[in-house]
């Protein structure tokens, strides 16, 4: 019986046509991050499980239900990273990167969460993560939002993403608020669903972002976090908003925005699109000053965001803002005795002469007609044609495949390179 091994549910192959799109998007992300003077950091994909349970919080969806956790051969409990912030903070503390210095960092790569797979939600997905350390804000809070807004502009989707923003205050302010929220929830306990009942005593703030509409209605009468915030917290928030106003970045203050992970304080934000259906949040982040200390560092400052690349690419393709590039500019066709070495050499010379040109050397023999068919199918713009005569004279044939009137021209590879360059720049 033939083996029928398939990929794991919710973990996708990204096929050649798609990687072309991914690379285009990643290039824009990398270039923008460099413009803002952020540096790349690369962390392992696997960490000790207690890093995540400590950083993200025991009673969060991610740690309770979504982690890929296993014992390795030494009996250590390890987990595939469900997000990047915990590992990034761990790496910075381990290598002393946050001691008396600031950092502006980014990473890109796969994350793993055991969720129910659906459009925009997978078990292996990819994030761009940005993290800043050692800066108290509010200017840096605004900067990371400006950075995301710049990305949307460059990708041509700034009209399709809305910024939602909130402040969660400081831990002590939240503690006072939590107490009165729990009282309210307990008084209305019979109106809550199972999830919210459970969260009332484990993570009451999470009740605020329930999707249950009846409970949402009930929550309109609940105490508001904003009334428990001190002057400093409010000033921080207003300063962030004022910078956004000056930059012309529109936002909606959403008091129900609490974010899924435990570690946030002060500014939190999400970028949401109405073109994505249920999985609408493309990017989310905020401040998490307490996390450094929680993971064994000194009291410090940290903030950042995670951007879901699958959702971003889905949005770009849905809106028709992203098309695959052709991956062949020049197809080298050849036929004749001992022509293989000549065609390999000509193809390499052309790649040296025009470095950003995509040159495919035909391999596998066959007559010219068959080779031209291949060039057509791959939508190559030019053909370089090599036969025994070209081999003897050290010349090449060049033909513009998009121009029906073009006749094959015989010239040196240097001349061919110049012609190709000038035709491409038109
Ligand atoms: P959601 O509310 O959609 O579950 P989240 O709050 O769990 O998102 P974060 O932990 O903030 O998400 O991760 C940041 C971003 O990563 C999200 O805004 C989203 O774009 C993306 N993301 C999160 N989980 C998934 C997933 N399972 N599949 C694809 N993308 C995801
Ligand atoms: Mg989630």
PDB file of N, CA and C and ligand atoms in Angstrom, residues 10 61-62 66 82-83 111-128 206 209 211 259-261 263-264 269-271 276 278-285 305-312, ligand 1:
ATOM      1  N   UNK A  10      -3.694  22.406   9.878  1.00  0.00           N
ATOM      2  CA  UNK A  10      -3.415  23.769  10.345  1.00  0.00           C
ATOM      3  C   UNK A  10      -1.977  24.209  10.148  1.00  0.00           C
ATOM      4  N   UNK A  61      -5.729  31.751  27.301  1.00  0.00           N
ATOM      5  CA  UNK A  61      -6.056  30.744  26.289  1.00  0.00           C
ATOM      6  C   UNK A  61      -4.789  30.102  25.749  1.00  0.00           C
ATOM      7  N   UNK A  62      -3.787  30.934  25.492  1.00  0.00           N
ATOM      8  CA  UNK A  62      -2.563  30.429  24.864  1.00  0.00           C
ATOM      9  C   UNK A  62      -1.939  29.335  25.724  1.00  0.00           C
ATOM     10  N   UNK A  66      -3.534  26.229  24.036  1.00  0.00           N
ATOM     11  CA  UNK A  66      -3.030  26.324  22.668  1.00  0.00           C
ATOM     12  C   UNK A  66      -1.577  25.901  22.474  1.00  0.00           C
ATOM     13  N   UNK A  82       4.551  30.001  21.099  1.00  0.00           N
ATOM     14  CA  UNK A  82       3.253  30.464  20.602  1.00  0.00           C
ATOM     15  C   UNK A  82       3.305  31.943  20.208  1.00  0.00           C
ATOM     16  N   UNK A  83       4.358  32.637  20.633  1.00  0.00           N
ATOM     17  CA  UNK A  83       4.556  34.053  20.313  1.00  0.00           C
ATOM     18  C   UNK A  83       6.016  34.361  20.591  1.00  0.00           C
ATOM     19  N   UNK A 111       5.209  30.707  14.462  1.00  0.00           N
ATOM     20  CA  UNK A 111       4.695  30.561  15.826  1.00  0.00           C
ATOM     21  C   UNK A 111       3.711  29.394  15.780  1.00  0.00           C
ATOM     22  N   UNK A 112       3.444  28.789  16.934  1.00  0.00           N
ATOM     23  CA  UNK A 112       2.627  27.569  16.947  1.00  0.00           C
ATOM     24  C   UNK A 112       1.549  27.656  18.018  1.00  0.00           C
ATOM     25  N   UNK A 113       0.307  27.472  17.604  1.00  0.00           N
ATOM     26  CA  UNK A 113      -0.790  27.438  18.587  1.00  0.00           C
ATOM     27  C   UNK A 113      -1.795  26.379  18.153  1.00  0.00           C
ATOM     28  N   UNK A 114      -2.175  25.542  19.107  1.00  0.00           N
ATOM     29  CA  UNK A 114      -3.119  24.483  18.789  1.00  0.00           C
ATOM     30  C   UNK A 114      -4.527  25.053  18.872  1.00  0.00           C
ATOM     31  N   UNK A 115      -4.959  25.713  17.775  1.00  0.00           N
ATOM     32  CA  UNK A 115      -6.295  26.309  17.708  1.00  0.00           C
ATOM     33  C   UNK A 115      -7.092  25.562  16.654  1.00  0.00           C
ATOM     34  N   UNK A 116      -8.388  25.873  16.549  1.00  0.00           N
ATOM     35  CA  UNK A 116      -9.187  25.250  15.504  1.00  0.00           C
ATOM     36  C   UNK A 116      -8.869  25.938  14.183  1.00  0.00           C
ATOM     37  N   UNK A 117      -8.300  25.200  13.214  1.00  0.00           N
ATOM     38  CA  UNK A 117      -7.890  25.846  11.973  1.00  0.00           C
ATOM     39  C   UNK A 117      -9.088  26.382  11.195  1.00  0.00           C
ATOM     40  N   UNK A 118      -8.984  27.553  10.668  1.00  0.00           N
ATOM     41  CA  UNK A 118      -9.999  28.161   9.802  1.00  0.00           C
ATOM     42  C   UNK A 118      -9.301  29.291   9.051  1.00  0.00           C
ATOM     43  N   UNK A 119     -10.040  29.964   8.191  1.00  0.00           N
ATOM     44  CA  UNK A 119      -9.432  31.030   7.399  1.00  0.00           C
ATOM     45  C   UNK A 119      -8.793  32.084   8.327  1.00  0.00           C
ATOM     46  N   UNK A 120      -7.522  32.357   8.129  1.00  0.00           N
ATOM     47  CA  UNK A 120      -6.843  33.354   8.960  1.00  0.00           C
ATOM     48  C   UNK A 120      -6.415  32.846  10.321  1.00  0.00           C
ATOM     49  N   UNK A 121      -6.641  31.558  10.596  1.00  0.00           N
ATOM     50  CA  UNK A 121      -6.237  30.993  11.887  1.00  0.00           C
ATOM     51  C   UNK A 121      -5.636  29.612  11.655  1.00  0.00           C
ATOM     52  N   UNK A 122      -4.373  29.466  11.972  1.00  0.00           N
ATOM     53  CA  UNK A 122      -3.655  28.226  11.676  1.00  0.00           C
ATOM     54  C   UNK A 122      -2.895  27.768  12.901  1.00  0.00           C
ATOM     55  N   UNK A 123      -2.343  26.549  12.826  1.00  0.00           N
ATOM     56  CA  UNK A 123      -1.598  26.025  13.972  1.00  0.00           C
ATOM     57  C   UNK A 123      -0.116  26.378  13.867  1.00  0.00           C
ATOM     58  N   UNK A 124       0.380  26.482  12.651  1.00  0.00           N
ATOM     59  CA  UNK A 124       1.668  27.146  12.453  1.00  0.00           C
ATOM     60  C   UNK A 124       1.382  28.399  11.641  1.00  0.00           C
ATOM     61  N   UNK A 125       1.719  29.548  12.185  1.00  0.00           N
ATOM     62  CA  UNK A 125       1.535  30.797  11.449  1.00  0.00           C
ATOM     63  C   UNK A 125       2.790  31.635  11.641  1.00  0.00           C
ATOM     64  N   UNK A 126       2.851  32.756  10.956  1.00  0.00           N
ATOM     65  CA  UNK A 126       4.089  33.541  10.994  1.00  0.00           C
ATOM     66  C   UNK A 126       3.814  34.952  11.495  1.00  0.00           C
ATOM     67  N   UNK A 127       4.732  35.437  12.263  1.00  0.00           N
ATOM     68  CA  UNK A 127       4.591  36.797  12.786  1.00  0.00           C
ATOM     69  C   UNK A 127       5.832  37.608  12.508  1.00  0.00           C
ATOM     70  N   UNK A 128       5.621  38.890  12.263  1.00  0.00           N
ATOM     71  CA  UNK A 128       6.690  39.862  12.458  1.00  0.00           C
ATOM     72  C   UNK A 128       6.494  40.377  13.874  1.00  0.00           C
ATOM     73  N   UNK A 206     -10.483  39.444  30.992  1.00  0.00           N
ATOM     74  CA  UNK A 206     -10.762  38.767  29.730  1.00  0.00           C
ATOM     75  C   UNK A 206     -12.256  38.637  29.448  1.00  0.00           C
ATOM     76  N   UNK A 209     -13.561  41.050  26.728  1.00  0.00           N
ATOM     77  CA  UNK A 209     -13.532  40.832  25.272  1.00  0.00           C
ATOM     78  C   UNK A 209     -14.256  39.550  24.842  1.00  0.00           C
ATOM     79  N   UNK A 211     -17.074  37.334  23.082  1.00  0.00           N
ATOM     80  CA  UNK A 211     -17.763  37.542  21.801  1.00  0.00           C
ATOM     81  C   UNK A 211     -19.281  37.384  21.980  1.00  0.00           C
ATOM     82  N   UNK A 259      -6.621  42.770  25.146  1.00  0.00           N
ATOM     83  CA  UNK A 259      -5.603  41.884  24.584  1.00  0.00           C
ATOM     84  C   UNK A 259      -5.566  40.541  25.320  1.00  0.00           C
ATOM     85  N   UNK A 260      -5.197  39.530  24.594  1.00  0.00           N
ATOM     86  CA  UNK A 260      -5.281  38.180  25.133  1.00  0.00           C
ATOM     87  C   UNK A 260      -4.229  37.804  26.161  1.00  0.00           C
ATOM     88  N   UNK A 261      -3.099  38.469  26.161  1.00  0.00           N
ATOM     89  CA  UNK A 261      -2.001  38.021  27.007  1.00  0.00           C
ATOM     90  C   UNK A 261      -1.929  38.853  28.282  1.00  0.00           C
ATOM     91  N   UNK A 263       0.455  40.097  30.089  1.00  0.00           N
ATOM     92  CA  UNK A 263       1.543  40.968  30.536  1.00  0.00           C
ATOM     93  C   UNK A 263       1.443  42.448  30.177  1.00  0.00           C
ATOM     94  N   UNK A 264       0.342  42.884  29.603  1.00  0.00           N
ATOM     95  CA  UNK A 264       0.305  44.272  29.151  1.00  0.00           C
ATOM     96  C   UNK A 264       0.019  45.289  30.248  1.00  0.00           C
ATOM     97  N   UNK A 269      -2.977  48.261  21.671  1.00  0.00           N
ATOM     98  CA  UNK A 269      -3.619  48.629  20.400  1.00  0.00           C
ATOM     99  C   UNK A 269      -3.772  47.420  19.493  1.00  0.00           C
ATOM    100  N   UNK A 270      -4.700  47.546  18.555  1.00  0.00           N
ATOM    101  CA  UNK A 270      -4.879  46.535  17.511  1.00  0.00           C
ATOM    102  C   UNK A 270      -5.218  47.237  16.205  1.00  0.00           C
ATOM    103  N   UNK A 271      -4.754  46.666  15.110  1.00  0.00           N
ATOM    104  CA  UNK A 271      -5.159  47.120  13.780  1.00  0.00           C
ATOM    105  C   UNK A 271      -6.122  46.072  13.220  1.00  0.00           C
ATOM    106  N   UNK A 276     -11.566  41.021   6.316  1.00  0.00           N
ATOM    107  CA  UNK A 276     -10.989  39.717   6.653  1.00  0.00           C
ATOM    108  C   UNK A 276     -11.966  38.730   7.282  1.00  0.00           C
ATOM    109  N   UNK A 278     -14.051  36.953  10.191  1.00  0.00           N
ATOM    110  CA  UNK A 278     -13.973  36.809  11.648  1.00  0.00           C
ATOM    111  C   UNK A 278     -12.562  37.047  12.196  1.00  0.00           C
ATOM    112  N   UNK A 279     -11.544  36.645  11.432  1.00  0.00           N
ATOM    113  CA  UNK A 279     -10.160  36.823  11.921  1.00  0.00           C
ATOM    114  C   UNK A 279      -9.668  38.202  11.484  1.00  0.00           C
ATOM    115  N   UNK A 280     -10.146  39.252  12.157  1.00  0.00           N
ATOM    116  CA  UNK A 280     -10.019  40.606  11.630  1.00  0.00           C
ATOM    117  C   UNK A 280      -8.760  41.333  12.089  1.00  0.00           C
ATOM    118  N   UNK A 281      -8.125  40.825  13.152  1.00  0.00           N
ATOM    119  CA  UNK A 281      -6.989  41.566  13.708  1.00  0.00           C
ATOM    120  C   UNK A 281      -5.694  41.158  13.007  1.00  0.00           C
ATOM    121  N   UNK A 282      -5.074  42.126  12.355  1.00  0.00           N
ATOM    122  CA  UNK A 282      -3.848  41.857  11.620  1.00  0.00           C
ATOM    123  C   UNK A 282      -2.637  42.033  12.541  1.00  0.00           C
ATOM    124  N   UNK A 283      -2.766  42.953  13.474  1.00  0.00           N
ATOM    125  CA  UNK A 283      -1.601  43.336  14.262  1.00  0.00           C
ATOM    126  C   UNK A 283      -2.058  43.807  15.629  1.00  0.00           C
ATOM    127  N   UNK A 284      -1.357  43.389  16.671  1.00  0.00           N
ATOM    128  CA  UNK A 284      -1.729  43.836  18.007  1.00  0.00           C
ATOM    129  C   UNK A 284      -0.513  43.953  18.894  1.00  0.00           C
ATOM    130  N   UNK A 285      -0.573  44.886  19.829  1.00  0.00           N
ATOM    131  CA  UNK A 285       0.571  45.030  20.711  1.00  0.00           C
ATOM    132  C   UNK A 285       0.323  46.005  21.825  1.00  0.00           C
ATOM    133  N   UNK A 305       4.834  44.795  19.315  1.00  0.00           N
ATOM    134  CA  UNK A 305       3.614  44.293  18.670  1.00  0.00           C
ATOM    135  C   UNK A 305       3.917  43.025  17.888  1.00  0.00           C
ATOM    136  N   UNK A 306       2.865  42.277  17.579  1.00  0.00           N
ATOM    137  CA  UNK A 306       2.977  41.112  16.710  1.00  0.00           C
ATOM    138  C   UNK A 306       2.068  41.320  15.513  1.00  0.00           C
ATOM    139  N   UNK A 307       2.606  41.024  14.342  1.00  0.00           N
ATOM    140  CA  UNK A 307       1.841  41.214  13.106  1.00  0.00           C
ATOM    141  C   UNK A 307       1.703  39.860  12.430  1.00  0.00           C
ATOM    142  N   UNK A 308       0.484  39.432  12.190  1.00  0.00           N
ATOM    143  CA  UNK A 308       0.257  38.122  11.581  1.00  0.00           C
ATOM    144  C   UNK A 308       0.436  38.169  10.074  1.00  0.00           C
ATOM    145  N   UNK A 309       1.457  37.454   9.579  1.00  0.00           N
ATOM    146  CA  UNK A 309       1.779  37.570   8.149  1.00  0.00           C
ATOM    147  C   UNK A 309       0.734  36.910   7.255  1.00  0.00           C
ATOM    148  N   UNK A 310       0.153  35.777   7.702  1.00  0.00           N
ATOM    149  CA  UNK A 310      -0.888  35.134   6.877  1.00  0.00           C
ATOM    150  C   UNK A 310      -2.062  36.094   6.678  1.00  0.00           C
ATOM    151  N   UNK A 311      -2.482  36.731   7.780  1.00  0.00           N
ATOM    152  CA  UNK A 311      -3.627  37.652   7.665  1.00  0.00           C
ATOM    153  C   UNK A 311      -3.276  38.866   6.822  1.00  0.00           C
ATOM    154  N   UNK A 312      -2.038  39.346   6.954  1.00  0.00           N
ATOM    155  CA  UNK A 312      -1.614  40.494   6.148  1.00  0.00           C
ATOM    156  C   UNK A 312      -1.644  40.134   4.661  1.00  0.00           C
TER     157      UNK A 312
HETATM  158  P1  LIG B   1      -6.857  36.374  17.929  1.00  0.00           P
HETATM  159  O1  LIG B   1      -7.698  37.258  18.789  1.00  0.00           O
HETATM  160  O2  LIG B   1      -7.187  36.473  16.487  1.00  0.00           O
HETATM  161  O3  LIG B   1      -6.792  34.971  18.436  1.00  0.00           O
HETATM  162  P2  LIG B   1      -4.473  36.956  19.373  1.00  0.00           P
HETATM  163  O4  LIG B   1      -4.849  38.090  20.257  1.00  0.00           O
HETATM  164  O5  LIG B   1      -4.423  35.593  19.925  1.00  0.00           O
HETATM  165  O6  LIG B   1      -5.377  36.969  18.045  1.00  0.00           O
HETATM  166  P3  LIG B   1      -1.739  37.825  19.251  1.00  0.00           P
HETATM  167  O7  LIG B   1      -1.249  36.871  20.226  1.00  0.00           O
HETATM  168  O8  LIG B   1      -1.867  39.249  19.617  1.00  0.00           O
HETATM  169  O9  LIG B   1      -3.119  37.304  18.636  1.00  0.00           O
HETATM  170  O10 LIG B   1      -0.844  37.714  17.923  1.00  0.00           O
HETATM  171  C1  LIG B   1      -0.643  38.818  17.035  1.00  0.00           C
HETATM  172  C2  LIG B   1      -1.165  38.539  15.656  1.00  0.00           C
HETATM  173  O11 LIG B   1      -0.789  37.254  15.199  1.00  0.00           O
HETATM  174  C3  LIG B   1      -2.682  38.524  15.541  1.00  0.00           C
HETATM  175  O12 LIG B   1      -3.178  39.819  15.440  1.00  0.00           O
HETATM  176  C4  LIG B   1      -2.893  37.741  14.262  1.00  0.00           C
HETATM  177  O13 LIG B   1      -2.710  38.553  13.120  1.00  0.00           O
HETATM  178  C5  LIG B   1      -1.786  36.730  14.325  1.00  0.00           C
HETATM  179  N1  LIG B   1      -2.286  35.437  14.827  1.00  0.00           N
HETATM  180  C6  LIG B   1      -2.516  35.054  16.110  1.00  0.00           C
HETATM  181  N2  LIG B   1      -2.919  33.789  16.179  1.00  0.00           N
HETATM  182  C7  LIG B   1      -2.955  33.322  14.888  1.00  0.00           C
HETATM  183  C8  LIG B   1      -3.272  32.067  14.280  1.00  0.00           C
HETATM  184  N3  LIG B   1      -3.615  31.018  15.003  1.00  0.00           N
HETATM  185  N4  LIG B   1      -3.181  31.965  12.934  1.00  0.00           N
HETATM  186  C9  LIG B   1      -2.810  33.018  12.178  1.00  0.00           C
HETATM  187  N5  LIG B   1      -2.489  34.220  12.681  1.00  0.00           N
HETATM  188  C10 LIG B   1      -2.549  34.388  14.023  1.00  0.00           C
END
